[in-house]
Coordinates of C-alpha atoms and ligand atoms in Angstrom, one line a residue:
X791 CA 0.0 0.0 0.0
X792 CA 1.4 3.4 -0.8
X793 CA 1.5 5.9 2.0
X794 CA -1.0 8.7 2.1
X795 CA 0.6 12.1 1.7
X796 CA 0.5 14.9 4.3
X797 CA 1.2 18.5 3.5
X798 CA 1.7 20.6 6.6
X799 CA 2.4 24.3 7.0
X800 CA 3.3 26.0 10.2
X801 CA 2.6 29.7 10.7
X802 CA 3.5 30.5 14.3
X803 CA 5.9 30.6 17.1
X804 CA 8.3 27.9 18.3
X805 CA 5.6 26.3 20.4
X806 CA 3.6 26.1 17.2
X807 CA 6.6 24.6 15.2
X808 CA 7.0 22.1 18.0
X809 CA 3.4 21.1 17.7
X810 CA 3.8 20.8 13.9
X811 CA 6.6 18.3 14.3
X812 CA 4.4 16.3 16.7
X813 CA 1.6 16.3 14.1
X814 CA 3.9 15.0 11.5
X815 CA 5.2 12.2 13.8
X816 CA 1.7 11.3 14.8
X817 CA 0.4 11.2 11.2
X818 CA 3.4 9.0 10.2
X819 CA 2.2 6.5 12.8
X820 CA -1.1 6.5 11.0
X821 CA 0.3 5.7 7.5
X822 CA 1.0 9.2 6.2
X823 CA 4.2 10.5 4.7
X824 CA 5.1 14.2 4.6
X825 CA 5.3 15.9 1.2
X826 CA 6.4 19.4 0.2
X827 CA 4.1 19.3 -2.9
X828 CA 0.6 20.4 -1.9
X829 CA -0.9 19.1 -5.1
X830 CA -0.2 15.5 -4.2
X831 CA -1.5 15.7 -0.7
X832 CA -4.3 13.6 0.7
X833 CA -4.3 15.7 3.9
X834 CA -3.4 19.4 4.1
X835 CA -2.8 20.7 7.6
X836 CA -2.4 24.4 8.4
X837 CA -1.0 24.9 11.9
X838 CA -2.0 28.6 12.5
X839 CA -1.1 31.6 14.6
X840 CA -3.4 34.4 15.7
X841 CA -1.0 36.6 17.7
X842 CA -1.4 39.5 15.2
X843 CA -4.2 40.2 12.7
X844 CA -1.8 39.9 9.7
X845 CA -0.8 36.4 10.7
X846 CA -4.5 35.4 11.0
X847 CA -5.6 36.9 7.7
X848 CA -2.8 35.2 5.8
X849 CA -4.2 31.9 6.9
X850 CA -7.5 32.5 5.3
X851 CA -6.1 33.8 2.0
X852 CA -3.8 30.8 1.8
X853 CA -6.6 28.4 2.6
X854 CA -8.7 29.9 -0.2
X855 CA -5.9 29.2 -2.7
X856 CA -5.6 25.6 -1.6
X857 CA -9.3 25.1 -2.0
X858 CA -9.2 26.6 -5.5
X859 CA -6.3 24.3 -6.4
X860 CA -8.1 21.3 -5.1
X861 CA -11.2 22.1 -7.1
X862 CA -9.3 22.8 -10.3
X863 CA -7.6 19.4 -10.0
X864 CA -10.8 17.7 -9.1
X865 CA -9.2 16.2 -6.0
X866 CA -12.4 15.8 -4.1
X867 CA -10.9 13.5 -1.5
X868 CA -8.2 16.0 -0.3
X869 CA -8.9 16.8 3.3
X870 CA -8.1 20.3 4.6
X871 CA -7.5 20.6 8.4
X872 CA -6.9 23.8 10.4
X873 CA -5.1 23.6 13.8
X874 CA -3.3 26.0 16.1
X875 CA -4.3 29.3 17.6
X876 CA -6.6 30.6 14.8
X877 CA -8.5 27.4 15.0
X878 CA -8.7 27.6 18.8
X879 CA -9.8 31.3 18.6
X880 CA -12.4 30.9 15.9
X881 CA -13.6 27.3 16.5
X882 CA -16.8 26.6 14.5
X883 CA -16.8 30.1 13.1
X884 CA -14.1 28.9 10.7
X885 CA -16.7 26.7 9.0
X886 CA -18.9 29.7 8.3
X887 CA -16.0 31.5 6.6
X888 CA -14.5 28.4 5.0
X889 CA -17.1 25.6 4.9
X890 CA -14.7 23.4 2.8
X891 CA -12.6 22.8 5.9
X892 CA -12.9 19.2 7.1
X893 CA -11.3 19.3 10.5
X894 CA -10.7 22.1 13.0
X895 CA -8.5 21.2 16.0
X896 CA -6.7 23.2 18.7
X897 CA -3.2 23.2 20.1
X898 CA -4.4 20.9 22.9
X899 CA -6.3 18.4 20.8
X900 CA -3.8 17.7 18.0
X901 CA -3.4 14.1 19.2
X902 CA -7.0 13.6 18.2
X903 CA -6.3 14.6 14.6
X904 CA -6.1 11.1 13.1
X905 CA -9.5 10.1 14.6
X906 CA -11.1 13.4 13.5
X907 CA -9.8 13.0 9.9
X908 CA -11.1 9.4 9.8
X909 CA -14.5 10.5 11.1
X910 CA -14.8 13.3 8.6
X911 CA -13.9 10.9 5.8
X912 CA -16.5 8.4 7.0
X913 CA -19.4 10.9 7.7
X914 CA -18.6 13.8 5.4
X915 CA -19.4 16.1 8.3
X916 CA -16.7 18.7 9.4
X917 CA -15.2 17.9 12.8
X918 CA -14.4 20.6 15.4
X919 CA -12.6 20.0 18.7
X920 CA -10.8 22.8 20.3
X921 CA -11.2 21.8 23.9
X922 CA -8.4 21.9 26.5
X923 CA -8.2 18.3 27.9
X924 CA -5.6 19.0 30.6
X925 CA -2.2 17.2 29.9
X926 CA -3.7 14.4 27.9
X927 CA -1.9 15.6 24.8
X928 CA 1.5 14.5 25.9
X929 CA 0.4 11.0 26.7
X930 CA -0.8 10.4 23.1
X931 CA 2.1 11.6 21.1
X932 CA 4.7 9.6 19.2
X933 CA 8.0 8.9 20.9
X934 CA 10.5 11.8 20.7
X935 CA 12.6 11.5 17.6
X936 CA 15.9 13.4 17.1
X937 CA 16.4 15.0 13.7
X938 CA 19.7 16.7 14.5
X939 CA 21.9 17.4 17.5
X940 CA 19.5 20.1 18.5
X941 CA 16.0 19.4 19.9
X942 CA 13.0 21.2 21.5
X943 CA 11.2 19.9 24.5
X944 CA 8.0 21.4 25.7
X945 CA 7.9 21.7 29.5
X946 CA 4.5 23.5 29.8
X947 CA 1.5 24.5 27.8
X948 CA -0.6 27.6 27.7
X949 CA -0.3 30.8 29.7
X950 CA -2.1 32.3 32.7
X951 CA -0.6 35.7 32.6
X952 CA -3.3 37.4 30.6
X953 CA -1.3 40.4 29.3
X954 CA -4.0 42.8 28.2
X955 CA -3.1 42.6 24.5
X956 CA -2.5 38.9 24.0
X957 CA -4.6 36.0 22.7
X958 CA -2.4 33.2 24.0
X959 CA -4.3 32.4 27.3
X960 CA -7.5 32.1 25.3
X961 CA -6.1 30.1 22.4
X962 CA -3.9 27.7 24.4
X963 CA -5.6 27.8 27.7
X964 CA -4.3 28.2 31.2
X965 CA -0.8 27.1 32.1
X966 CA -0.2 23.4 32.6
X967 CA 3.2 22.1 33.6
X968 CA 4.5 18.7 32.7
X969 CA 5.8 16.6 35.6
X970 CA 9.5 16.8 36.1
X971 CA 10.2 13.1 35.3
X972 CA 8.3 13.3 32.0
X973 CA 10.5 16.2 30.9
X974 CA 13.7 14.5 32.0
X975 CA 12.9 11.2 30.4
X976 CA 12.1 13.0 27.1
X977 CA 15.5 14.8 27.3
X978 CA 17.3 11.6 28.1
X979 CA 15.7 9.8 25.2
X980 CA 16.7 12.6 22.8
X981 CA 20.3 12.7 24.3
X982 CA 20.6 8.9 23.7
X983 CA 19.8 9.6 20.0
X984 CA 22.6 12.1 19.8
X985 CA 21.0 15.4 20.9
X986 CA 23.5 17.8 22.4
X987 CA 21.5 21.0 22.6
X988 CA 18.1 21.1 24.1
X989 CA 15.7 24.1 24.1
X990 CA 13.1 24.0 26.8
X991 CA 9.9 25.5 25.5
X992 CA 6.9 27.2 27.0
X993 CA 5.2 30.7 27.1
X994 CA 6.7 31.3 30.5
X995 CA 9.3 28.6 31.1
X996 CA 10.5 30.2 34.3
X997 CA 7.1 29.9 35.9
X998 CA 7.6 26.1 35.7
X999 CA 6.4 24.1 38.7
X1000 CA 6.8 20.4 37.9
X1001 CA 5.5 17.7 40.1
X1002 CA 8.3 15.4 41.4
X1003 CA 7.8 11.7 42.3
X1004 CA 7.8 12.6 46.0
X1005 CA 4.9 15.1 45.5
X1006 CA 7.2 18.1 45.9
X1007 CA 7.5 20.7 43.2
X1008 CA 10.6 21.5 41.1
X1009 CA 11.1 25.0 39.9
X1010 CA 12.7 26.0 36.7
X1011 CA 16.2 26.4 38.2
X1012 CA 16.0 22.9 39.5
X1013 CA 14.8 21.5 36.2
X1014 CA 17.8 23.1 34.5
X1015 CA 20.1 21.5 37.2
X1016 CA 18.7 18.1 36.4
X1017 CA 18.8 18.5 32.6
X1018 CA 22.4 19.6 32.9
X1019 CA 23.2 16.3 34.5
X1020 CA 21.9 14.2 31.6
X1021 CA 24.7 12.5 29.7
X1022 CA 25.3 13.9 26.3
X1023 CA 23.5 17.3 26.9
X1024 CA 26.1 20.0 26.4
X1025 CA 24.0 23.1 25.8
X1026 CA 20.7 24.2 27.3
X1027 CA 18.5 27.0 25.9
X1028 CA 15.0 28.0 26.8
X1029 CA 12.3 30.2 25.5
X1030 CA 10.3 32.2 26.4
X1031 CA 11.1 33.5 29.8
X1032 CA 9.1 36.2 31.6
X1033 CA 10.6 39.0 33.8
X1034 CA 8.0 38.3 36.6
X1035 CA 9.4 35.0 37.8
X1036 CA 13.1 35.5 36.8
X1037 CA 14.3 34.4 40.2
X1038 CA 17.7 34.8 41.8
X1039 CA 17.8 31.0 41.8
X1040 CA 17.6 31.0 38.0
X1041 CA 20.2 33.8 37.8
X1042 CA 22.5 31.7 40.0
X1043 CA 22.2 28.8 37.7
X1044 CA 24.2 30.8 35.1
X1045 CA 27.1 30.7 37.6
X1046 CA 26.6 27.0 38.3
X1047 CA 26.5 25.4 34.9
X1048 CA 28.2 26.5 31.7
X1049 CA 25.8 24.3 29.8
X1050 CA 23.3 27.2 30.0
X1051 CA 24.1 29.3 26.9
X1052 CA 25.4 32.8 27.2
X1053 CA 22.2 34.1 25.7
X1054 CA 18.7 34.8 27.0
X1055 CA 15.4 35.8 25.4
X1056 CA 13.7 38.0 27.9
X1057 CA 10.7 39.9 26.5
X1058 CA 10.3 43.4 27.9
X1059 CA 7.5 44.8 25.6
X1060 CA 8.0 48.4 26.7
X1061 CA 10.4 50.7 28.6
X1062 CA 7.6 52.8 30.0
X1063 CA 6.1 51.9 33.4
X1064 CA 2.8 53.4 32.4
X1065 CA 2.5 51.2 29.3
X1066 CA 3.8 48.1 31.2
X1067 CA 1.0 48.6 33.7
X1068 CA -1.6 49.0 31.0
X1069 CA -0.2 45.8 29.4
X1070 CA -0.5 44.1 32.8
X1071 CA 3.0 42.8 32.6
X1072 CA 3.6 42.9 36.3
X1073 CA 7.0 44.6 36.5
X1074 CA 8.6 48.0 36.0
X1075 CA 11.5 49.0 33.7
X1076 CA 13.7 49.3 36.8
X1077 CA 12.8 45.7 37.9
X1078 CA 13.7 44.5 34.3
X1079 CA 17.0 46.3 34.5
X1080 CA 17.7 44.8 37.9
X1081 CA 17.4 41.3 36.4
X1082 CA 19.8 42.3 33.6
X1083 CA 22.3 43.7 36.1
X1084 CA 22.3 40.6 38.2
X1085 CA 22.6 38.4 35.2
X1086 CA 25.6 40.4 34.0
X1087 CA 27.2 40.1 37.4
X1088 CA 27.4 36.4 36.7
X1089 CA 27.8 36.5 32.9
X1090 CA 29.3 39.8 31.9
X1091 CA 28.9 39.3 28.2
X1092 CA 25.5 37.5 28.1
X1093 CA 23.6 38.3 24.9
X1094 CA 20.0 39.5 25.6
X1095 CA 17.2 39.3 23.1
X1096 CA 13.8 40.7 23.7
X1097 CA 10.2 41.3 22.3
X1098 CA 8.9 44.8 22.0
X1099 CA 5.4 46.1 21.1
X1100 CA 5.4 49.5 19.6
X1101 CA 2.2 51.7 19.5
X1102 CA 0.3 50.1 22.4
X1103 CA -3.0 52.1 22.8
X1104 CA -2.1 55.4 24.5
X1105 CA 1.6 55.1 24.0
X1106 CA 2.9 58.7 23.9
X1107 CA 6.2 59.9 22.4
X1108 CA 7.5 60.1 25.9
X1109 CA 6.6 56.4 26.6
X1110 CA 8.3 55.5 23.3
X1111 CA 11.4 57.4 24.2
X1112 CA 11.5 55.5 27.5
X1113 CA 11.6 52.3 25.5
X1114 CA 14.4 53.7 23.3
X1115 CA 16.4 54.6 26.4
X1116 CA 16.0 51.1 27.8
X1117 CA 17.3 49.6 24.6
X1118 CA 20.5 51.6 25.0
X1119 CA 20.8 50.8 28.7
X1120 CA 20.4 47.1 28.2
X1121 CA 22.1 46.9 24.8
X1122 CA 19.8 44.3 23.3
X1123 CA 21.3 42.0 20.8
X1124 CA 18.1 41.2 18.9
X1125 CA 14.4 42.0 19.1
X1126 CA 11.2 40.5 17.8
X1127 CA 9.4 43.8 17.6
X1128 CA 6.1 44.6 16.0
X1129 CA 3.5 47.3 15.9
X1130 CA 0.6 46.6 18.3
X1131 CA -2.2 44.6 16.7
X1132 CA -5.7 44.8 18.1
X1133 CA -7.0 41.4 19.0
X1134 CA -10.7 40.8 19.5
X1135 CA -11.7 39.6 22.9
X1136 CA -8.6 40.9 24.7
X1137 CA -9.0 43.7 27.2
X1138 CA -6.7 46.1 25.3
X1139 CA -9.0 45.9 22.3
X1140 CA -11.3 48.3 24.2
X1141 CA -8.7 51.0 24.9
X1142 CA -8.7 54.2 23.0
X1143 CA -6.0 54.2 20.3
X1144 CA -5.4 57.6 18.7
X1145 CA -1.8 57.3 17.4
X1146 CA -1.8 57.2 13.6
X1147 CA -0.4 54.0 12.1
X1148 CA 2.3 55.9 10.2
X1149 CA 3.6 57.2 13.5
X1150 CA 3.7 53.7 14.9
X1151 CA 5.5 52.4 11.8
X1152 CA 8.1 55.2 12.0
X1153 CA 8.7 54.4 15.7
X1154 CA 9.2 50.7 14.9
X1155 CA 11.6 51.4 12.2
X1156 CA 13.8 53.7 14.4
X1157 CA 13.7 51.2 17.2
X1158 CA 14.7 48.3 15.0
X1159 CA 17.6 50.3 13.6
X1160 CA 18.8 51.1 17.1
X1161 CA 18.8 47.4 18.1
X1162 CA 20.4 46.4 14.8
X1163 CA 23.3 48.9 15.6
X1164 CA 23.7 47.2 19.0
X1165 CA 23.8 43.8 17.3
X1166 CA 26.5 44.9 14.9
X1167 CA 28.6 46.2 17.8
X1168 CA 28.2 42.9 19.6
X1169 CA 29.3 41.0 16.5
X1170 CA 32.3 43.3 16.2
X1171 CA 33.3 42.6 19.8
X1172 CA 33.4 38.9 19.0
X1173 CA 36.4 39.4 16.6
X1174 CA 39.3 37.4 17.9
X1175 CA 37.3 35.5 20.5
X1176 CA 37.0 31.8 20.7
X1177 CA 33.4 30.6 20.5
X1178 CA 32.0 27.2 21.4
X1179 CA 29.7 26.4 18.5
X1180 CA 27.4 23.6 17.4
X1181 CA 28.1 22.5 13.8
X1182 CA 24.9 22.5 11.7
X1183 CA 26.3 21.1 8.5
X1184 CA 28.0 22.2 5.2
X1185 CA 27.9 25.9 4.6
X1186 CA 25.9 27.3 1.7
X1187 CA 29.1 28.9 0.6
X1188 CA 30.4 25.4 -0.3
X1189 CA 34.2 25.1 -0.8
X1190 CA 34.8 22.9 2.1
X1191 CA 33.1 25.3 4.5
X1192 CA 31.0 24.3 7.4
X1193 CA 28.5 26.4 9.3
X1194 CA 27.8 26.5 13.0
X1195 CA 25.8 28.4 15.5
X1196 CA 27.2 30.4 18.4
X1197 CA 25.6 30.7 21.8
X1198 CA 24.2 34.1 20.8
X1199 CA 22.6 32.7 17.6
X1200 CA 25.1 33.8 15.1
X1201 CA 26.1 31.7 12.1
X1202 CA 29.9 31.2 11.7
X1203 CA 31.4 29.7 8.6
X1204 CA 34.7 27.9 8.9
X1205 CA 36.8 25.4 6.9
X1206 CA 36.1 21.9 8.2
X1207 CA 35.2 18.4 7.4
X1208 CA 31.6 17.3 6.9
X1209 CA 32.1 14.7 9.7
X1210 CA 31.9 17.6 12.2
X1211 CA 28.2 17.9 11.6
X1212 CA 26.3 17.8 14.9
X1213 CA 29.5 18.2 16.9
X1214 CA 30.4 21.0 19.3
X1215 CA 33.8 22.6 18.4
X1216 CA 35.8 25.7 19.2
X1217 CA 36.1 28.4 16.5
X1218 CA 38.1 31.5 16.6
X1219 CA 36.3 34.5 15.0
X1220 CA 38.5 35.9 12.3
X1221 CA 36.2 38.1 10.1
X1222 CA 33.0 39.9 11.1
X1223 CA 30.6 40.9 8.4
X1224 CA 27.2 42.4 9.0
X1225 CA 25.4 39.2 8.3
X1226 CA 27.9 36.4 8.9
X1227 CA 31.0 35.6 10.8
X1228 CA 34.1 33.7 9.5
X1229 CA 36.3 31.6 11.8
X1230 CA 38.9 29.0 12.2
X1231 CA 38.6 25.8 14.2
X1232 CA 40.9 25.7 17.2
X1233 CA 41.7 23.0 19.7
Ligands
LIG1533 N1 5.1 34.6 26.5 C1 5.9 35.5 25.8 C2 5.6 35.9 24.4 C3 4.6 35.2 23.6 S1 3.9 36.0 22.2 C4 6.0 36.8 26.7 O1 5.2 37.1 27.5 O2 7.0 37.5 26.6 C5 5.2 36.6 21.4 C6 5.3 38.1 21.2 O3 4.3 38.5 20.4 C7 5.1 38.9 22.5 O4 6.2 38.9 23.3 C8 4.7 40.2 22.0 O5 5.8 41.0 21.8 C9 4.0 39.9 20.7 N2 2.6 40.1 20.7 C10 1.7 39.5 21.5 N3 0.4 40.0 21.3 C11 0.6 41.0 20.4 C12 -0.3 42.0 19.8 N4 -1.6 42.0 20.1 N5 0.2 42.9 19.0 C13 1.5 42.9 18.7 N6 2.4 42.0 19.2 C14 2.0 41.1 20.1
LIG1534 FE1 0.8 36.5 26.0 FE2 1.6 37.7 28.2 FE3 1.2 35.1 28.2 FE4 3.3 36.1 26.9 S1 2.9 36.2 29.1 S2 1.9 34.5 26.2 S3 2.5 38.0 26.1 S4 -0.3 36.6 27.9
LIG1535 FE1 0.9 32.4 17.6 FE2 -0.4 30.7 19.2 FE3 2.3 30.9 19.1 S1 -1.0 32.8 18.7 S2 2.6 33.0 18.7 S3 1.0 30.2 17.5 S4 1.0 30.4 20.9

């Protein structure tokens, strides 16, 4: 029997990408094989994101194109399924807008996809299930499977912070934390398959409270301590952390294990206390800076990436300047920054918003330039240093070059053998260009 073909597209964040991989693994267990050619697919899955309006609208226009293609080819049996945060947010309403969709499933019901597809095929009735059945999801997924020396492990689901602008608590549900042993077993299985770098995933990883076999709770610092002890794990990353629970215990871990990378992604959102309060972020700019100061006391050259929202309702020029000032004070290395997008159903959607879009766009542009300049300076300061890097594979430049990733997410090209793929090596940085680094392998 030839395998059925699955075409899957992922639209969202790393949590969403992680889920997409789980969907692929799960469908493979049910006789599907992934294809990159949508026209040969038996099942099309869109794993969607609704964090900003643009992301959500793109889903609907792309879905329309797939339906048109299906109809032109006369492929009546092609099933179209929509999962992820748009599915979760819209639920049954998706069928009003796009009645040709066969299956609507949420981030917490993706393990039910095979049964839902089967039921749709059997009955011809569209299936919708976007419920939040506690932790059930993790018990029904395929065994973790390493695809390279780097792997993601989800330690929690959902979010209970309810920042006033954000859909995530509504689309993914309240926070649920996986038990400590479940996480450690998954990391150990991946390590035994050659994984050296693990990224612990969740919306607020540092809020982690994982049940231990003795009934006590492990916090995030303790989780890191245990993960660092797993044979084969050489590098630990995590995303995303939240300033509210960035404890001194977590900061101290940076002094205790050099497996924690010299990089942290710590979203600040704004440098203005007034805006931070309206966003319901639960910290002030000073508290944020205090975390940075204490981190740098342990790791003086740690690279700090952040998320910033520009043009939150009521953001004044003064508020914006406070953000610009914070950027200089912290010296962010990278930012995921966007203009505020009004999300239906969130409290901020009811706030008065009088700043013209052009002003917001101009603010964003200047802010991104500022952070880019910091990032260039940080790259320049790496010249001559020796970096421990994870080799990803042959470089796109060819000519016997390999490419690798530094702690602070920069790609370094260096002359080396293909057998170095998936190894950790030391590379001395010899050339710094705006977009890439060149180096030489050293002992
Ligand atoms: N849990 C993480 C971030 C998750 S969402 C945190 O709290 O930091 C990823 C990023 O999307 C957020 O950090 C925020 O910067 C951005 N974002 C969320 N909702 C948004 C909205 N309505 N408009 C614009 N950006 C938004
Ligand atoms: Fe959204 Fe705030 Fe939760 Fe992050 S912490 S996912 S921004 S509600
Ligand atoms: Fe998007 Fe959902 Fe992630 S809204 S950012 S896919 S949690």
